[in-house]
PDB file of C-alpha atoms in Angstrom:
ATOM      1  CA  MET A  50       0.000   0.000   0.000  1.00 51.00           C
ATOM      2  CA  ARG A  51       2.808   2.419   0.949  1.00 51.00           C
ATOM      3  CA  LYS A  52       4.685   1.651  -2.275  1.00 53.00           C
ATOM      4  CA  ARG A  53       1.535   2.240  -4.320  1.00 52.00           C
ATOM      5  CA  PHE A  54       0.945   5.567  -2.552  1.00 45.00           C
ATOM      6  CA  ALA A  55       4.572   6.635  -3.115  1.00 51.00           C
ATOM      7  CA  ARG A  56       4.314   5.701  -6.798  1.00 54.00           C
ATOM      8  CA  ARG A  57       1.085   7.717  -7.161  1.00 50.00           C
ATOM      9  CA  LYS A  58       2.710  10.684  -5.431  1.00 49.00           C
ATOM     10  CA  MET A  59       5.658  10.547  -7.833  1.00 54.00           C
ATOM     11  CA  GLN A  60       3.247  10.508 -10.776  1.00 52.00           C
ATOM     12  CA  LEU A  61       1.446  13.594  -9.451  1.00 55.00           C
ATOM     13  CA  ASN A  62       4.770  15.351  -8.923  1.00 56.00           C
ATOM     14  CA  SER A  63       5.723  14.506 -12.496  1.00 57.00           C
ATOM     15  CA  ILE A  64       2.442  15.960 -13.805  1.00 58.00           C
ATOM     16  CA  LEU A  65       2.915  19.127 -11.777  1.00 58.00           C
ATOM     17  CA  LYS A  66       6.504  19.575 -12.954  1.00 57.00           C
ATOM     18  CA  GLU A  67       5.399  19.059 -16.557  1.00 58.00           C
ATOM     19  CA  ALA A  68       2.831  21.824 -16.177  1.00 59.00           C
ATOM     20  CA  LEU A  69       5.346  24.172 -14.555  1.00 57.00           C
ATOM     21  CA  ALA A  70       8.080  23.391 -17.063  1.00 56.00           C
ATOM     22  CA  MET A  71       6.113  25.218 -19.749  1.00 56.00           C
ATOM     23  CA  ASN A  72       7.155  28.512 -18.148  1.00 56.00           C
ATOM     24  CA  LYS A  73      10.416  30.278 -17.653  1.00 53.00           C
ATOM     25  CA  PRO A  74      10.991  30.849 -13.895  1.00 54.00           C
ATOM     26  CA  LEU A  75      10.164  34.385 -12.741  1.00 50.00           C
ATOM     27  CA  ALA A  76      13.182  36.517 -11.977  1.00 49.00           C
ATOM     28  CA  ASN A  77      11.212  39.355 -10.349  1.00 50.00           C
ATOM     29  CA  HIS A  78       8.564  37.376  -8.471  1.00 51.00           C
ATOM     30  CA  HIS A  79       9.228  39.360  -5.295  1.00 51.00           C
ATOM     31  CA  VAL A  80       7.908  42.484  -7.032  1.00 51.00           C
ATOM     32  CA  VAL A  81       4.644  40.701  -7.908  1.00 53.00           C
ATOM     33  CA  ILE A  82       4.208  39.420  -4.348  1.00 53.00           C
ATOM     34  CA  CYS A  83       4.963  42.832  -2.822  1.00 51.00           C
ATOM     35  CA  LEU A  84       2.418  44.562  -5.067  1.00 50.00           C
ATOM     36  CA  ILE A  85      -0.297  42.081  -4.056  1.00 54.00           C
ATOM     37  CA  VAL A  86       0.517  42.422  -0.348  1.00 50.00           C
ATOM     38  CA  LEU A  87       0.646  46.233  -0.492  1.00 47.00           C
ATOM     39  CA  SER A  88      -2.703  46.313  -2.300  1.00 50.00           C
ATOM     40  CA  VAL A  89      -4.327  44.247   0.449  1.00 47.00           C
ATOM     41  CA  LEU A  90      -2.697  46.283   3.233  1.00 45.00           C
ATOM     42  CA  HIS A  91      -3.803  49.573   1.691  1.00 47.00           C
ATOM     43  CA  THR A  92      -7.466  48.623   1.362  1.00 49.00           C
ATOM     44  CA  GLY A  93      -8.002  45.836   3.907  1.00 52.00           C
ATOM     45  CA  CYS A  94      -8.719  42.203   3.102  1.00 57.00           C
ATOM     46  CA  ALA A  95     -12.513  42.284   3.589  1.00 57.00           C
ATOM     47  CA  THR A  96     -12.810  45.720   1.957  1.00 59.00           C
ATOM     48  CA  LEU A  97     -10.902  44.520  -1.106  1.00 58.00           C
ATOM     49  CA  ILE A  98     -12.782  41.230  -1.581  1.00 60.00           C
ATOM     50  CA  LYS A  99     -16.259  41.764  -0.110  1.00 63.00           C
ATOM     51  CA  GLY A 100     -16.759  45.521  -0.363  1.00 68.00           C
ATOM     52  CA  THR A 101     -18.700  47.847   1.915  1.00 77.00           C
ATOM     53  CA  SER A 102     -22.203  47.482   0.462  1.00 81.00           C
ATOM     54  CA  GLU A 103     -24.550  44.641  -0.447  1.00 84.00           C
ATOM     55  CA  GLU A 104     -27.235  44.207  -3.059  1.00 85.00           C
ATOM     56  CA  VAL A 105     -30.730  43.686  -1.633  1.00 90.00           C
ATOM     57  CA  GLU A 106     -33.520  42.506  -3.929  1.00 90.00           C
ATOM     58  CA  PHE A 107     -37.101  43.657  -3.301  1.00 94.00           C
ATOM     59  CA  VAL A 108     -40.065  41.895  -4.911  1.00 93.00           C
ATOM     60  CA  SER A 109     -43.730  42.286  -4.022  1.00 92.00           C
ATOM     61  CA  ASN A 110     -47.314  41.319  -4.615  1.00 91.00           C
ATOM     62  CA  PRO A 111     -48.715  43.492  -6.120  1.00 92.00           C
ATOM     63  CA  PRO A 112     -45.764  44.735  -8.207  1.00 92.00           C
ATOM     64  CA  GLU A 113     -44.700  48.360  -8.692  1.00 94.00           C
ATOM     65  CA  VAL A 114     -44.620  49.095  -4.969  1.00 94.00           C
ATOM     66  CA  GLU A 115     -42.547  52.145  -3.986  1.00 95.00           C
ATOM     67  CA  VAL A 116     -39.486  51.283  -1.890  1.00 95.00           C
ATOM     68  CA  TYR A 117     -38.303  53.906   0.603  1.00 96.00           C
ATOM     69  CA  VAL A 118     -34.963  53.333   2.336  1.00 95.00           C
ATOM     70  CA  ASP A 119     -34.073  55.606   5.250  1.00 94.00           C
ATOM     71  CA  GLY A 120     -36.779  58.027   4.104  1.00 92.00           C
ATOM     72  CA  ASN A 121     -35.673  58.206   0.456  1.00 94.00           C
ATOM     73  CA  LEU A 122     -37.589  56.808  -2.525  1.00 95.00           C
ATOM     74  CA  MET A 123     -35.181  54.330  -4.155  1.00 94.00           C
ATOM     75  CA  GLY A 124     -37.380  52.721  -6.817  1.00 94.00           C
ATOM     76  CA  THR A 125     -40.362  50.447  -7.399  1.00 94.00           C
ATOM     77  CA  THR A 126     -40.525  46.673  -7.174  1.00 94.00           C
ATOM     78  CA  PRO A 127     -39.052  44.519  -8.497  1.00 94.00           C
ATOM     79  CA  VAL A 128     -35.768  46.305  -7.794  1.00 94.00           C
ATOM     80  CA  LYS A 129     -32.236  45.592  -6.589  1.00 92.00           C
ATOM     81  CA  LEU A 130     -30.634  48.223  -4.352  1.00 93.00           C
ATOM     82  CA  LYS A 131     -27.127  48.672  -2.977  1.00 90.00           C
ATOM     83  CA  LEU A 132     -27.237  49.227   0.796  1.00 91.00           C
ATOM     84  CA  GLU A 133     -24.326  49.954   3.121  1.00 88.00           C
ATOM     85  CA  SER A 134     -23.430  46.894   5.174  1.00 85.00           C
ATOM     86  CA  LYS A 135     -22.455  48.774   8.330  1.00 84.00           C
ATOM     87  CA  LYS A 136     -25.820  50.552   8.727  1.00 87.00           C
ATOM     88  CA  VAL A 137     -29.250  49.494   9.973  1.00 90.00           C
ATOM     89  CA  HIS A 138     -31.760  50.555   7.311  1.00 92.00           C
ATOM     90  CA  GLN A 139     -35.389  51.607   7.804  1.00 93.00           C
ATOM     91  CA  VAL A 140     -37.496  50.372   4.880  1.00 93.00           C
ATOM     92  CA  GLU A 141     -41.071  51.285   3.976  1.00 94.00           C
ATOM     93  CA  LEU A 142     -43.148  49.878   1.117  1.00 94.00           C
ATOM     94  CA  LYS A 143     -46.022  51.983  -0.237  1.00 93.00           C
ATOM     95  CA  LYS A 144     -48.632  51.682  -2.959  1.00 93.00           C
ATOM     96  CA  GLU A 145     -51.868  53.607  -3.394  1.00 92.00           C
ATOM     97  CA  GLY A 146     -54.848  51.564  -2.223  1.00 91.00           C
ATOM     98  CA  TYR A 147     -52.717  49.300  -0.008  1.00 92.00           C
ATOM     99  CA  ASP A 148     -51.594  49.431   3.615  1.00 90.00           C
ATOM    100  CA  ALA A 149     -47.995  50.616   3.957  1.00 91.00           C
ATOM    101  CA  MET A 150     -45.450  48.125   5.294  1.00 91.00           C
ATOM    102  CA  ALA A 151     -42.441  49.098   7.413  1.00 92.00           C
ATOM    103  CA  PHE A 152     -39.542  46.960   8.625  1.00 91.00           C
ATOM    104  CA  VAL A 153     -35.845  47.135   9.473  1.00 91.00           C
ATOM    105  CA  VAL A 154     -32.911  45.622   7.579  1.00 89.00           C
ATOM    106  CA  THR A 155     -30.527  44.715  10.391  1.00 87.00           C
ATOM    107  CA  LYS A 156     -26.839  43.794  10.301  1.00 83.00           C
ATOM    108  CA  HIS A 157     -24.330  41.471  11.976  1.00 78.00           C
ATOM    109  CA  VAL A 158     -20.564  41.044  12.122  1.00 74.00           C
ATOM    110  CA  GLY A 159     -19.451  38.313   9.735  1.00 66.00           C
ATOM    111  CA  MET A 160     -17.019  36.130  11.689  1.00 56.00           C
ATOM    112  CA  ASN A 161     -15.671  34.713   8.421  1.00 56.00           C
ATOM    113  CA  TRP A 162     -14.158  38.187   7.785  1.00 59.00           C
ATOM    114  CA  PHE A 163     -13.423  39.397  11.317  1.00 55.00           C
ATOM    115  CA  ILE A 164     -11.455  36.347  12.523  1.00 54.00           C
ATOM    116  CA  PRO A 165      -9.081  36.073   9.497  1.00 57.00           C
ATOM    117  CA  ASP A 166      -8.401  39.824   9.768  1.00 58.00           C
ATOM    118  CA  LEU A 167      -7.626  39.436  13.459  1.00 55.00           C
ATOM    119  CA  VAL A 168      -5.430  36.351  13.115  1.00 52.00           C
ATOM    120  CA  PHE A 169      -3.688  36.582   9.746  1.00 51.00           C
ATOM    121  CA  TRP A 170      -3.478  40.223   8.680  1.00 55.00           C
ATOM    122  CA  PRO A 171      -1.390  43.110  10.081  1.00 56.00           C
ATOM    123  CA  PRO A 172      -3.050  45.803  12.254  1.00 62.00           C
ATOM    124  CA  ILE A 173      -3.290  48.291   9.362  1.00 58.00           C
ATOM    125  CA  SER A 174      -5.546  45.920   7.372  1.00 61.00           C
ATOM    126  CA  PHE A 175      -7.600  45.248  10.509  1.00 61.00           C
ATOM    127  CA  ILE A 176      -8.073  48.998  11.046  1.00 66.00           C
ATOM    128  CA  ARG A 177      -8.989  49.635   7.383  1.00 66.00           C
ATOM    129  CA  ASP A 178     -11.721  47.005   7.455  1.00 66.00           C
ATOM    130  CA  ALA A 179     -13.025  48.292  10.795  1.00 66.00           C
ATOM    131  CA  GLU A 180     -13.294  51.823   9.379  1.00 68.00           C
ATOM    132  CA  SER A 181     -14.970  50.771   6.127  1.00 71.00           C
ATOM    133  CA  GLY A 182     -17.508  48.483   7.794  1.00 68.00           C
ATOM    134  CA  ALA A 183     -16.596  45.582   5.506  1.00 71.00           C
ATOM    135  CA  TRP A 184     -16.864  43.135   8.420  1.00 70.00           C
ATOM    136  CA  TYR A 185     -20.612  43.675   8.533  1.00 79.00           C
ATOM    137  CA  SER A 186     -23.212  41.767   6.545  1.00 79.00           C
ATOM    138  CA  LEU A 187     -26.912  42.534   6.265  1.00 83.00           C
ATOM    139  CA  ASP A 188     -29.134  39.907   7.881  1.00 84.00           C
ATOM    140  CA  PHE A 189     -30.957  39.308   4.598  1.00 83.00           C
ATOM    141  CA  ASN A 190     -30.594  40.381   0.971  1.00 82.00           C
ATOM    142  CA  HIS A 191     -33.904  39.235  -0.521  1.00 85.00           C
ATOM    143  CA  VAL A 192     -37.309  40.633   0.490  1.00 90.00           C
ATOM    144  CA  ASP A 193     -40.621  39.213  -0.745  1.00 91.00           C
ATOM    145  CA  ALA A 194     -43.573  41.272   0.511  1.00 91.00           C
ATOM    146  CA  SER A 195     -47.335  40.888   0.105  1.00 91.00           C
ATOM    147  CA  LEU A 196     -49.252  44.109   0.765  1.00 91.00           C
ATOM    148  CA  ARG A 197     -52.871  44.128   1.893  1.00 88.00           C
ATOM    149  CA  LYS A 198     -55.539  46.269   0.288  1.00 88.00           C
ATOM    150  CA  VAL A 199     -56.881  49.068   2.444  1.00 85.00           C
ATOM    151  CA  GLY A 200     -59.676  47.716   4.643  1.00 73.00           C
ATOM    152  CA  GLN A 201     -58.687  44.066   4.155  1.00 68.00           C
ATOM    153  CA  PRO A 202     -58.727  42.139   7.485  1.00 61.00           C
ATOM    154  CA  GLY A 203     -55.290  41.734   9.071  1.00 54.00           C
ATOM    155  CA  THR A 204     -52.812  43.492  11.294  1.00 45.00           C
ATOM    156  CA  LYS A 205     -50.581  46.108   9.784  1.00 43.00           C
ATOM    157  CA  GLU A 206     -49.056  47.623  12.923  1.00 42.00           C
ATOM    158  CA  SER A 207     -45.800  45.958  13.890  1.00 41.00           C
ATOM    159  CA  ALA A 208     -44.163  48.359  16.353  1.00 39.00           C
ATOM    160  CA  GLY A 209     -42.849  46.601  19.426  1.00 40.00           C
ATOM    161  CA  LEU A 210     -43.344  43.075  18.085  1.00 39.00           C
ATOM    162  CA  PRO A 211     -40.520  40.490  18.044  1.00 42.00           C
ATOM    163  CA  ARG A 212     -39.026  40.160  14.569  1.00 45.00           C
ATOM    164  CA  SER A 213     -40.496  36.680  13.981  1.00 43.00           C
ATOM    165  CA  GLU A 214     -44.037  37.913  14.786  1.00 44.00           C
ATOM    166  CA  GLU A 215     -43.494  41.079  12.769  1.00 44.00           C
ATOM    167  CA  VAL A 216     -42.531  39.117   9.662  1.00 42.00           C
ATOM    168  CA  GLU A 217     -45.540  36.835  10.000  1.00 42.00           C
ATOM    169  CA  LYS A 218     -48.072  39.639  10.534  1.00 45.00           C
ATOM    170  CA  LEU A 219     -46.712  41.757   7.691  1.00 50.00           C
ATOM    171  CA  SER A 220     -46.754  38.859   5.174  1.00 70.00           C
ATOM    172  CA  LEU A 221     -43.048  39.488   4.670  1.00 73.00           C
ATOM    173  CA  SER A 222     -40.487  36.797   3.899  1.00 76.00           C
ATOM    174  CA  THR A 223     -36.741  37.357   3.852  1.00 74.00           C
ATOM    175  CA  LYS A 224     -33.707  35.258   3.045  1.00 75.00           C
ATOM    176  CA  ARG A 225     -29.986  35.660   2.596  1.00 74.00           C
ATOM    177  CA  THR A 226     -28.027  34.629  -0.491  1.00 78.00           C
ATOM    178  CA  ALA A 227     -24.930  32.529   0.214  1.00 82.00           C
ATOM    179  CA  TYR A 228     -22.247  34.595  -1.503  1.00 82.00           C
ATOM    180  CA  ASN A 229     -19.293  32.720   0.026  1.00 86.00           C
ATOM    181  CA  SER A 230     -18.147  29.149  -0.491  1.00 92.00           C
ATOM    182  CA  PHE A 231     -15.233  26.985   0.565  1.00 93.00           C
ATOM    183  CA  TYR A 232     -14.322  23.884  -1.403  1.00 96.00           C
ATOM    184  CA  PHE A 233     -11.647  21.272  -2.017  1.00 97.00           C
ATOM    185  CA  GLU A 234     -10.608  20.841  -5.636  1.00 97.00           C
ATOM    186  CA  ALA A 235      -8.981  17.651  -6.890  1.00 95.00           C
ATOM    187  CA  GLY A 236      -6.901  18.435  -9.957  1.00 93.00           C
ATOM    188  CA  GLY A 237      -8.165  21.676 -11.407  1.00 93.00           C
ATOM    189  CA  ASN A 238      -6.418  25.027 -11.547  1.00 92.00           C
ATOM    190  CA  ALA A 239      -3.769  24.128  -8.943  1.00 91.00           C
ATOM    191  CA  VAL A 240      -2.959  21.016 -11.037  1.00 87.00           C
ATOM    192  CA  VAL A 241      -2.868  18.502  -8.162  1.00 87.00           C
ATOM    193  CA  ALA A 242      -5.193  19.592  -5.324  1.00 91.00           C
ATOM    194  CA  SER A 243      -6.166  22.781  -3.503  1.00 95.00           C
ATOM    195  CA  PHE A 244      -8.393  24.335  -0.852  1.00 96.00           C
ATOM    196  CA  ASN A 245     -10.265  27.375  -2.163  1.00 96.00           C
ATOM    197  CA  TYR A 246     -12.295  30.359  -1.001  1.00 92.00           C
ATOM    198  CA  ASP A 247     -14.850  31.544  -3.582  1.00 94.00           C
ATOM    199  CA  ARG A 248     -16.935  34.744  -3.541  1.00 88.00           C
ATOM    200  CA  LEU A 249     -19.988  35.533  -5.695  1.00 87.00           C
ATOM    201  CA  PHE A 250     -20.353  39.069  -7.050  1.00 81.00           C
ATOM    202  CA  GLY A 251     -24.069  39.319  -7.686  1.00 75.00           C
ATOM    203  CA  GLU A 252     -25.388  36.218  -9.447  1.00 80.00           C
ATOM    204  CA  SER A 253     -23.234  36.271 -12.570  1.00 87.00           C
ATOM    205  CA  PHE A 254     -19.604  36.520 -11.447  1.00 90.00           C
ATOM    206  CA  ALA A 255     -17.375  34.625  -9.023  1.00 93.00           C
ATOM    207  CA  GLY A 256     -13.796  35.122  -7.900  1.00 92.00           C
ATOM    208  CA  ARG A 257     -11.669  32.614  -6.054  1.00 94.00           C
ATOM    209  CA  VAL A 258      -8.237  32.185  -4.511  1.00 92.00           C
ATOM    210  CA  GLY A 259      -6.784  28.875  -3.403  1.00 94.00           C
ATOM    211  CA  LEU A 260      -3.776  27.168  -1.887  1.00 94.00           C
ATOM    212  CA  GLY A 261      -2.514  23.798  -3.035  1.00 92.00           C
ATOM    213  CA  GLY A 262       0.489  21.756  -4.060  1.00 84.00           C
ATOM    214  CA  ILE A 263       2.292  18.549  -3.213  1.00 80.00           C
ATOM    215  CA  GLY A 264       5.519  17.398  -1.579  1.00 75.00           C
ATOM    216  CA  ASN A 265       8.109  15.017  -2.958  1.00 68.00           C
ATOM    217  CA  GLU A 266      10.293  12.245  -1.582  1.00 65.00           C
ATOM    218  CA  TYR A 267      13.267  14.595  -1.224  1.00 65.00           C
ATOM    219  CA  GLY A 268      11.600  16.925   1.268  1.00 65.00           C
ATOM    220  CA  GLY A 269      10.778  19.527  -1.363  1.00 73.00           C
ATOM    221  CA  GLY A 270       7.705  20.090  -3.481  1.00 81.00           C
ATOM    222  CA  VAL A 271       5.530  22.745  -5.050  1.00 86.00           C
ATOM    223  CA  VAL A 272       3.145  25.283  -3.516  1.00 90.00           C
ATOM    224  CA  ALA A 273       0.523  26.628  -5.942  1.00 92.00           C
ATOM    225  CA  VAL A 274      -1.851  29.589  -5.568  1.00 93.00           C
ATOM    226  CA  PRO A 275      -4.651  29.637  -8.193  1.00 94.00           C
ATOM    227  CA  MET A 276      -6.561  32.916  -8.678  1.00 94.00           C
ATOM    228  CA  THR A 277      -9.517  32.999 -11.081  1.00 96.00           C
ATOM    229  CA  LEU A 278     -12.526  35.076 -12.118  1.00 94.00           C
ATOM    230  CA  SER A 279     -15.570  33.305 -13.588  1.00 96.00           C
ATOM    231  CA  ARG A 280     -18.703  34.256 -15.490  1.00 95.00           C
ATOM    232  CA  LEU A 281     -21.714  32.191 -14.406  1.00 95.00           C
ATOM    233  CA  LEU A 282     -24.464  31.538 -16.950  1.00 94.00           C
ATOM    234  CA  GLY A 283     -27.872  30.139 -16.085  1.00 90.00           C
ATOM    235  CA  THR A 284     -30.578  30.495 -13.462  1.00 82.00           C
ATOM    236  CA  GLY A 285     -31.086  28.843 -10.106  1.00 84.00           C
ATOM    237  CA  ALA A 286     -28.468  26.539  -8.626  1.00 90.00           C
ATOM    238  CA  HIS A 287     -27.267  25.042 -11.930  1.00 94.00           C
ATOM    239  CA  LYS A 288     -24.688  27.189 -13.728  1.00 95.00           C
ATOM    240  CA  PHE A 289     -22.383  26.973 -16.716  1.00 97.00           C
ATOM    241  CA  GLU A 290     -19.014  28.393 -15.662  1.00 98.00           C
ATOM    242  CA  LEU A 291     -16.504  30.185 -17.906  1.00 97.00           C
ATOM    243  CA  GLY A 292     -13.400  31.556 -16.233  1.00 96.00           C
ATOM    244  CA  ALA A 293      -9.792  32.628 -16.539  1.00 96.00           C
ATOM    245  CA  GLY A 294      -6.985  33.454 -14.178  1.00 94.00           C
ATOM    246  CA  ALA A 295      -3.420  32.831 -13.128  1.00 93.00           C
ATOM    247  CA  ILE A 296      -1.450  30.330 -11.053  1.00 92.00           C
ATOM    248  CA  TYR A 297       1.511  31.447  -8.985  1.00 89.00           C
ATOM    249  CA  ALA A 298       3.700  28.457  -8.089  1.00 87.00           C
ATOM    250  CA  ARG A 299       6.830  28.154  -5.971  1.00 86.00           C
ATOM    251  CA  GLU A 300       8.948  25.038  -6.507  1.00 83.00           C
ATOM    252  CA  TYR A 301      11.447  23.654  -3.992  1.00 81.00           C
ATOM    253  CA  TRP A 302      13.816  21.139  -5.533  1.00 75.00           C
ATOM    254  CA  PHE A 303      16.898  20.157  -3.515  1.00 72.00           C
ATOM    255  CA  TRP A 304      18.688  23.482  -2.929  1.00 76.00           C
ATOM    256  CA  GLU A 305      16.996  25.175  -5.874  1.00 80.00           C
ATOM    257  CA  VAL A 306      13.892  27.389  -5.621  1.00 83.00           C
ATOM    258  CA  ASN A 307      11.951  28.438  -8.730  1.00 82.00           C
ATOM    259  CA  ASN A 308       8.886  30.657  -9.115  1.00 83.00           C
ATOM    260  CA  TYR A 309       6.387  30.406 -11.960  1.00 83.00           C
ATOM    261  CA  LEU A 310       3.355  32.294 -13.201  1.00 85.00           C
ATOM    262  CA  SER A 311       0.981  30.508 -15.595  1.00 88.00           C
ATOM    263  CA  LEU A 312      -2.383  31.337 -17.119  1.00 91.00           C
ATOM    264  CA  THR A 313      -5.349  29.028 -16.648  1.00 94.00           C
ATOM    265  CA  GLY A 314      -8.964  28.695 -17.749  1.00 96.00           C
ATOM    266  CA  ILE A 315     -12.259  27.150 -16.613  1.00 97.00           C
ATOM    267  CA  VAL A 316     -15.009  25.614 -18.743  1.00 98.00           C
ATOM    268  CA  GLY A 317     -17.418  23.598 -16.655  1.00 97.00           C
ATOM    269  CA  TYR A 318     -20.532  23.012 -14.597  1.00 97.00           C
ATOM    270  CA  ARG A 319     -21.229  24.472 -11.141  1.00 97.00           C
ATOM    271  CA  TYR A 320     -23.979  23.549  -8.719  1.00 96.00           C
ATOM    272  CA  GLN A 321     -24.374  26.195  -6.004  1.00 93.00           C
ATOM    273  CA  PRO A 322     -27.695  26.876  -4.220  1.00 89.00           C
ATOM    274  CA  LYS A 323     -28.749  30.469  -3.661  1.00 83.00           C
ATOM    275  CA  THR A 324     -28.871  29.923   0.099  1.00 81.00           C
ATOM    276  CA  LYS A 325     -26.629  27.759   2.300  1.00 82.00           C
ATOM    277  CA  GLY A 326     -25.857  24.266   1.009  1.00 88.00           C
ATOM    278  CA  GLY A 327     -23.417  22.023  -0.800  1.00 94.00           C
ATOM    279  CA  VAL A 328     -21.293  23.130  -3.763  1.00 96.00           C
ATOM    280  CA  PHE A 329     -20.178  20.892  -6.629  1.00 97.00           C
ATOM    281  CA  ARG A 330     -18.011  21.853  -9.600  1.00 98.00           C
ATOM    282  CA  VAL A 331     -16.521  19.884 -12.471  1.00 98.00           C
ATOM    283  CA  GLY A 332     -14.730  21.214 -15.499  1.00 97.00           C
ATOM    284  CA  PHE A 333     -11.939  21.499 -18.012  1.00 97.00           C
ATOM    285  CA  THR A 334      -9.089  23.592 -16.546  1.00 96.00           C
ATOM    286  CA  PRO A 335      -6.319  24.027 -19.138  1.00 94.00           C
ATOM    287  CA  ILE A 336      -3.014  25.679 -18.289  1.00 90.00           C
ATOM    288  CA  PHE A 337      -1.143  27.979 -20.663  1.00 88.00           C
ATOM    289  CA  GLY A 338       2.549  28.733 -20.394  1.00 78.00           C
ATOM    290  CA  PHE A 339       5.290  30.467 -22.304  1.00 72.00           C
ATOM    291  CA  ASN A 340       8.777  29.153 -22.853  1.00 66.00           C
ATOM    292  CA  PRO A 341      11.297  31.190 -24.920  1.00 66.00           C
ATOM    293  CA  GLU A 342      12.489  28.055 -26.707  1.00 70.00           C
ATOM    294  CA  GLU A 343       9.048  26.658 -27.577  1.00 69.00           C
ATOM    295  CA  GLY A 344       6.708  29.649 -27.471  1.00 70.00           C
ATOM    296  CA  VAL A 345       3.166  29.380 -26.094  1.00 74.00           C
ATOM    297  CA  LEU A 346       2.414  25.932 -24.664  1.00 78.00           C
ATOM    298  CA  PHE A 347      -0.875  24.251 -23.750  1.00 85.00           C
ATOM    299  CA  PHE A 348      -1.413  21.718 -20.957  1.00 88.00           C
ATOM    300  CA  PRO A 349      -4.929  20.130 -20.996  1.00 92.00           C
ATOM    301  CA  TRP A 350      -6.271  19.367 -17.531  1.00 92.00           C
ATOM    302  CA  GLY A 351      -9.463  19.088 -15.493  1.00 95.00           C
ATOM    303  CA  GLY A 352     -10.789  18.971 -11.967  1.00 96.00           C
ATOM    304  CA  VAL A 353     -13.689  18.337  -9.622  1.00 97.00           C
ATOM    305  CA  SER A 354     -14.656  20.299  -6.482  1.00 98.00           C
ATOM    306  CA  PHE A 355     -16.739  19.613  -3.375  1.00 96.00           C
ATOM    307  CA  GLY A 356     -17.567  22.163  -0.698  1.00 96.00           C
ATOM    308  CA  VAL A 357     -20.136  24.266   1.105  1.00 94.00           C
ATOM    309  CA  ALA A 358     -21.766  27.659   0.470  1.00 91.00           C
ATOM    310  CA  PHE A 359     -22.387  30.029   3.379  1.00 82.00           C
TER     311      PHE A 359
END
């Protein structure tokens, strides 16, 4: 069993080296790394990736209901509005001939942003994210309201009621889209295996960063960092994914250390529910490299991912 495992590991190392060998090692990789680090430090990790506002979708029955946020008319349903994450927002829905509906969009601190900032990032990034409010997430980003006609039996006053009672009496349902996911990818853009954090931007785009690689029998190995941006096509949980990005890899081989930067693509299928749940991805993930002696090279590859959306 141990011999079989060692043989499989050598094969994976060989595949990874073949993919990396398409590129000339980077001579100025430290400049690339410094620019990335400085960019994160200047803006803050959560501010850079998540942003300071969230999109909230309002739909209603009947349609064309006026949506007031913090006293300002923002549009009529159905509508998607950008709201600041660090604020509590007062919302009122109005339509002539119907009882008005009022409720509060509350917020919470997202531990998935606060804890990494506290543990992994320098104080300046921590302070930037605290100032911008990027740690905060709104408690829901989808509102489905049913207004009652004037004079129709039912309770419209909600002041002083617990939130659960308020939602029930106002015929208001809310839910939160799972924009974040964490998954393990076998093969794929890191060639061998990687753990990845993925963030949805709206419903049509996704960005991810991962960490993967493999060791070898000599105590060395390769560390790979895939970074991709994808366009998601389709409705509901089933999506067709088209993406592109780069792989930064650092190879340790005896006393030699080499750094590589390759381009990569994604053509595949993604299953990701709108709310919390399991994530599944499978696709073709080619790698493109450039070698002065051979020009542009192509390495066909693929991968499968399993994880969770939150």
